[in-house]
XYZ file of C-alpha atoms in Angstrom:
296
model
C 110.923 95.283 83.713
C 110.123 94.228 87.219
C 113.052 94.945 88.419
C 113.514 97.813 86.544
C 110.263 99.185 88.291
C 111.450 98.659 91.912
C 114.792 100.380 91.655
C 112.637 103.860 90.252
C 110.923 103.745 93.264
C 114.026 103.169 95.662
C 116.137 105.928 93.835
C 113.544 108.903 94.993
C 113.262 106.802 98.566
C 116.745 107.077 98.928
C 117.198 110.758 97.995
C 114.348 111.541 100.684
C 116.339 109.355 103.021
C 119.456 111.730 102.344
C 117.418 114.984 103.005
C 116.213 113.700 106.271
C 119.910 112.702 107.266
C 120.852 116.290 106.478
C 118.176 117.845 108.553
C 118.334 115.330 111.298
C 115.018 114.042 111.500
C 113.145 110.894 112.468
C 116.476 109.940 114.822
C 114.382 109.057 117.808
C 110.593 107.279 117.939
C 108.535 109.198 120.356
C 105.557 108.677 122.100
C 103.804 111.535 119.392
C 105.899 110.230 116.364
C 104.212 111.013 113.401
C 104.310 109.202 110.017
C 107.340 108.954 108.391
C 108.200 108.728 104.394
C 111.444 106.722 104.887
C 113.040 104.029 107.053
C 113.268 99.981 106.471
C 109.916 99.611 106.835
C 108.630 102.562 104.455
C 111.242 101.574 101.506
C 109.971 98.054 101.345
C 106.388 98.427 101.193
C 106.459 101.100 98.423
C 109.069 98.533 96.538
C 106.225 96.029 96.698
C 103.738 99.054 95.559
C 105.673 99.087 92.651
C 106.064 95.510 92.026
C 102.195 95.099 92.394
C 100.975 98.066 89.933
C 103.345 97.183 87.285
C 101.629 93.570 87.699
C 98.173 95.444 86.818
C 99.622 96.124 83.447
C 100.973 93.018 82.565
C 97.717 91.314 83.295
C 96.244 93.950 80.954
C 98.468 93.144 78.159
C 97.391 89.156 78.599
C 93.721 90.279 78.004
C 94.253 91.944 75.047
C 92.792 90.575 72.264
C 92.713 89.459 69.329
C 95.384 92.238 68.739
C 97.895 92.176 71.244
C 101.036 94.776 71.663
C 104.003 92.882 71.234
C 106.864 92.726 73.948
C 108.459 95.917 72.839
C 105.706 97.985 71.730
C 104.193 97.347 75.499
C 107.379 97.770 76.888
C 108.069 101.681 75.534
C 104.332 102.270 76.607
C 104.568 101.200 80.308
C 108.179 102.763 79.738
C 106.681 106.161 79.716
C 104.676 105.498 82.903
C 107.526 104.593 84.505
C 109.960 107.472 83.942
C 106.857 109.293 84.505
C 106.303 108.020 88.355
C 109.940 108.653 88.966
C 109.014 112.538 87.861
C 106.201 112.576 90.236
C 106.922 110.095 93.372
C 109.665 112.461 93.667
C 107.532 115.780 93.395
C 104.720 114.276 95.672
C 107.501 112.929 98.178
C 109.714 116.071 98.919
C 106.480 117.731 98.609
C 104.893 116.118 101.345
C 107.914 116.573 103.628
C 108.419 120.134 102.960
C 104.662 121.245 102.988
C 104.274 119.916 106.677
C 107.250 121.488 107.923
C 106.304 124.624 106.282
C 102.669 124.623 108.063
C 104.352 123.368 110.716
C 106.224 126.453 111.118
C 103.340 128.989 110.058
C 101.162 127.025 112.979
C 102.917 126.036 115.454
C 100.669 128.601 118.095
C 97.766 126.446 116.807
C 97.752 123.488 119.159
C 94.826 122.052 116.815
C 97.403 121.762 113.926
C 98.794 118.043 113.369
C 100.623 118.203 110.461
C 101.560 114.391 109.345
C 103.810 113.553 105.953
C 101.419 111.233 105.159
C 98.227 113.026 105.259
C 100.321 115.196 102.227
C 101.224 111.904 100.363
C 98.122 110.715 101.053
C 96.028 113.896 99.372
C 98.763 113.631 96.461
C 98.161 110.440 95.528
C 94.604 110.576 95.690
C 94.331 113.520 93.717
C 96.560 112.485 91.188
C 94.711 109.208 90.547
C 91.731 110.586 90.430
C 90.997 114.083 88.615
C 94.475 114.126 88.272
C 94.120 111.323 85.687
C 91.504 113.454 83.855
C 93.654 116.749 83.523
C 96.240 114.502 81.927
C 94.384 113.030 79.552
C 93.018 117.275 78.549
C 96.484 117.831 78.813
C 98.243 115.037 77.038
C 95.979 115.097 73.539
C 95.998 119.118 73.755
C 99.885 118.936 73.702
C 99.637 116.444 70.859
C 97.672 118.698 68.347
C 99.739 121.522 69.453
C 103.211 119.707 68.393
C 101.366 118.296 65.642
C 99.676 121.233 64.036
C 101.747 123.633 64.965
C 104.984 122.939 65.476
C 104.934 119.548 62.583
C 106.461 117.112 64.637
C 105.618 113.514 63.317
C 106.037 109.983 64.556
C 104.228 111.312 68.010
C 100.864 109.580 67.702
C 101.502 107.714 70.911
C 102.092 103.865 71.087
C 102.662 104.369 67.142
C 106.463 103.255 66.638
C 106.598 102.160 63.389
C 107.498 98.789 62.284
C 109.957 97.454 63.455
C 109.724 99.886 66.690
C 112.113 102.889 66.439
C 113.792 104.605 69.208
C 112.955 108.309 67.894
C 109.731 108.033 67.539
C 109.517 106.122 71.543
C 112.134 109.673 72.659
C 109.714 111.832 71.229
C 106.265 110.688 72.850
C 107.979 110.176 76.220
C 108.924 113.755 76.153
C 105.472 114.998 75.171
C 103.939 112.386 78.079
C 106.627 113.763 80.580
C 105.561 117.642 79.791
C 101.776 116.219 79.679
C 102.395 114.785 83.219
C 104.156 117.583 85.145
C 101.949 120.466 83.525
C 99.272 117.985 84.845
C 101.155 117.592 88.100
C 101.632 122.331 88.740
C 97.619 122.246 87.745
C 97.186 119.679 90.661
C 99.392 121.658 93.053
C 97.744 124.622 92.075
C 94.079 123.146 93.453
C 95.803 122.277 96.855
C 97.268 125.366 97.148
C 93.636 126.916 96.568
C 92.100 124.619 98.671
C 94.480 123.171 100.907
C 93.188 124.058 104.606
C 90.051 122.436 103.059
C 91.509 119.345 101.654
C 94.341 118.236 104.795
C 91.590 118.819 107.105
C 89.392 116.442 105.807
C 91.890 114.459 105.476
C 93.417 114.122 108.689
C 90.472 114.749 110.467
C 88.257 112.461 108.795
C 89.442 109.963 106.558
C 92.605 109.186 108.076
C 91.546 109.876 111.628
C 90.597 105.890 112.469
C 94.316 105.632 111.889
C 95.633 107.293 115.037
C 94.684 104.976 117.498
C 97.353 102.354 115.912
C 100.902 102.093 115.488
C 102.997 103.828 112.922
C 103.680 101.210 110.933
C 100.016 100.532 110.228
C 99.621 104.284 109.188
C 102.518 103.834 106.702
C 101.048 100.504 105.564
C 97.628 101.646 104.547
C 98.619 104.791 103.711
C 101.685 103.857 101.647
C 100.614 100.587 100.500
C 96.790 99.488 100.245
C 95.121 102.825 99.489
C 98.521 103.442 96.685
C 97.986 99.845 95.241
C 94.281 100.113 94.416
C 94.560 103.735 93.355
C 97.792 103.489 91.398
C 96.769 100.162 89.534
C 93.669 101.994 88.709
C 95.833 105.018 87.267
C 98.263 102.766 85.592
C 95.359 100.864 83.639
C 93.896 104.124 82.652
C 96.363 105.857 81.572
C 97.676 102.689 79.649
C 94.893 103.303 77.895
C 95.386 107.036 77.139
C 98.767 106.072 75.807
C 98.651 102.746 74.035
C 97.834 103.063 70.041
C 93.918 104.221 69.970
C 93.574 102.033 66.570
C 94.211 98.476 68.424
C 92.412 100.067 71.223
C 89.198 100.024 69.450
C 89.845 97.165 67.713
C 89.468 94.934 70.752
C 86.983 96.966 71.901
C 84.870 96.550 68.981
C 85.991 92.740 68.522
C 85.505 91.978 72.693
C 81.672 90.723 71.342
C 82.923 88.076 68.827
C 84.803 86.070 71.951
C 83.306 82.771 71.789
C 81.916 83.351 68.623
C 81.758 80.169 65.939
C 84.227 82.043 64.282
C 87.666 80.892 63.421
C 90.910 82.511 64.242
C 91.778 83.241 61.111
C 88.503 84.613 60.312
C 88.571 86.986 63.731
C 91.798 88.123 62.250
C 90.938 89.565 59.409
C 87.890 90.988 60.609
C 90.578 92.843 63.195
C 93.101 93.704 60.592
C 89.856 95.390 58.519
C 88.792 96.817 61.531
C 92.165 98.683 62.458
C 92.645 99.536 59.283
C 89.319 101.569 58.923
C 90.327 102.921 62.430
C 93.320 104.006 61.421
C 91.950 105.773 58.017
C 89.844 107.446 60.328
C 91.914 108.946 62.638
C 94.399 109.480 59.732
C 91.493 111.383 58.365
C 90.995 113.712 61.625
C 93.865 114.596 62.343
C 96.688 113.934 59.415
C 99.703 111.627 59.095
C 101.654 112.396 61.757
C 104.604 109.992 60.269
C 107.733 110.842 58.758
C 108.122 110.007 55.515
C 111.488 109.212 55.103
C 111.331 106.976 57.636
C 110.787 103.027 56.419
């Protein structure tokens, strides 16, 4: 999986590096060089972003308890997240690129203007891990109740595979989580857009303004490395939650206050197994089986 993780993130790097190639940019450093989204230097500190954040998840799954997703289950959840990010690195990348050239070329009278690549990534990623992660979560359970009232589509309550784990029912949630997340992504879009003077120049003017007086690199370090690695791990966790099956959810949510407990093991179990189980009747009873019938 860790591997798996760090060639998403190079494939969108390296189509980025191709569209600069084609428009011949970035050949020569200058003494006004702005940040840049590719090179050496950018494509292995956003491989270690992505090596970090999956980390954040794995710890997750360790502190789990007392019911814990098995290997596979957790592996189609952060599955999702990680077709996902290749969706919308790739959006927020060639978005970044071709929204400062575009200003760029609408404002280039306007000495004041200092469009930078990062200050765009920067806003996106921001954004998306933050009321971005809200709008999903609107998004994701509307689309849910729409495919399953409406349009009958079972085995799509999410992190629900069936035992053992089946590959239709995995195909079927990531498509629903990949609409969820790019209707989620045009809605974010649509509030830069609206408010974009607003946004970049607060961003390059004020939060990211400390950042001129050093080297590129650092720009592209903090910028595409520390502020992405506390803001994506936070995004990853919570949208792991969003995801994963709500049952077990509040199962160790509702079990967390037994740890260290004179209870046994076996006894914690069953009080989890009755737990999920009454969990489970209750969302059953909300919202319907969403399971198909015919399959074992």
């Amino acid at each position: 999986m860790v591997c798996g993780t760090s060639a998403l993130l190079w494939v969108p790097q390296a189509l980025v590096l191709l569209f600069y190639d084609v428009h011949d940019l970035g050949k020569h450093k200058k003494p006004d060089q702005k940040c840049e989204l590719v090179g050496t230097f950018s494509l292995i500190t956003q491989a270690a972003l992505g090596l970090l954040c999956l980390s954040s998840l794995i710890i997750k799954r360790n502190y789990e308890y007392p019911i814990r997703r098995t290997w596979k289950v957790w592996s189609f959840d952060v599955s999702k997240q990680l077709v996902g990010a290749f969706g919308v690195h790739v959006f927020n990348v060639f978005l970044s690129i071709l929204k400062s050239q575009d200003d760029a070329l609408h404002l280039l009278a306007d000495d004041e203007v200092d469009d930078d690549p990062c200050d765009w990534y920067f806003l996106s990623i921001v954004l998306d891990c933050t009321i971005g992660v809200y709008i999903l979560y609107l998004v994701f359970s509307w689309l849910n109740q729409f495919c399953k009232k409406t349009l009958g589509i079972t085995e799509i309550d999410s992190g629900e595979y069936g035992d053992p784990p089946k590959y239709r029912a995995y195909f079927k949630q990531l498509i629903i989580y990949f609409l969820a997340l790019m209707i989620t992504k045009l809605l974010v879009f649509a509030i830069v857009e609206v408010f974009q003077d607003q946004l970049l120049w607060i961003t390059h003017n004020i939060i990211l303004l400390w950042l001129n007086e050093y080297p590129e690199e650092v720009e592209i370090f903090m910028v595409m490395f520390v502020i992405p690695v506390v803001m994506n791990c936070l995004q990853l966790v919570l949208i792991d939650n969003i995801i994963q099956n709500q049952a077990g959810k509040l199962t160790n949510l509702i079990m967390g206050g037994l740890t260290g407990s004179d209870e046994t093991d076996s006894q914690i179990d069953r009080e989890a197994q009755a737990i999920y189980a009454r969990e489970e009747a209750k969302r059953q009873g909300r919202y319907g089986s969403t399971h198909d019938d015919a399959s074992p």
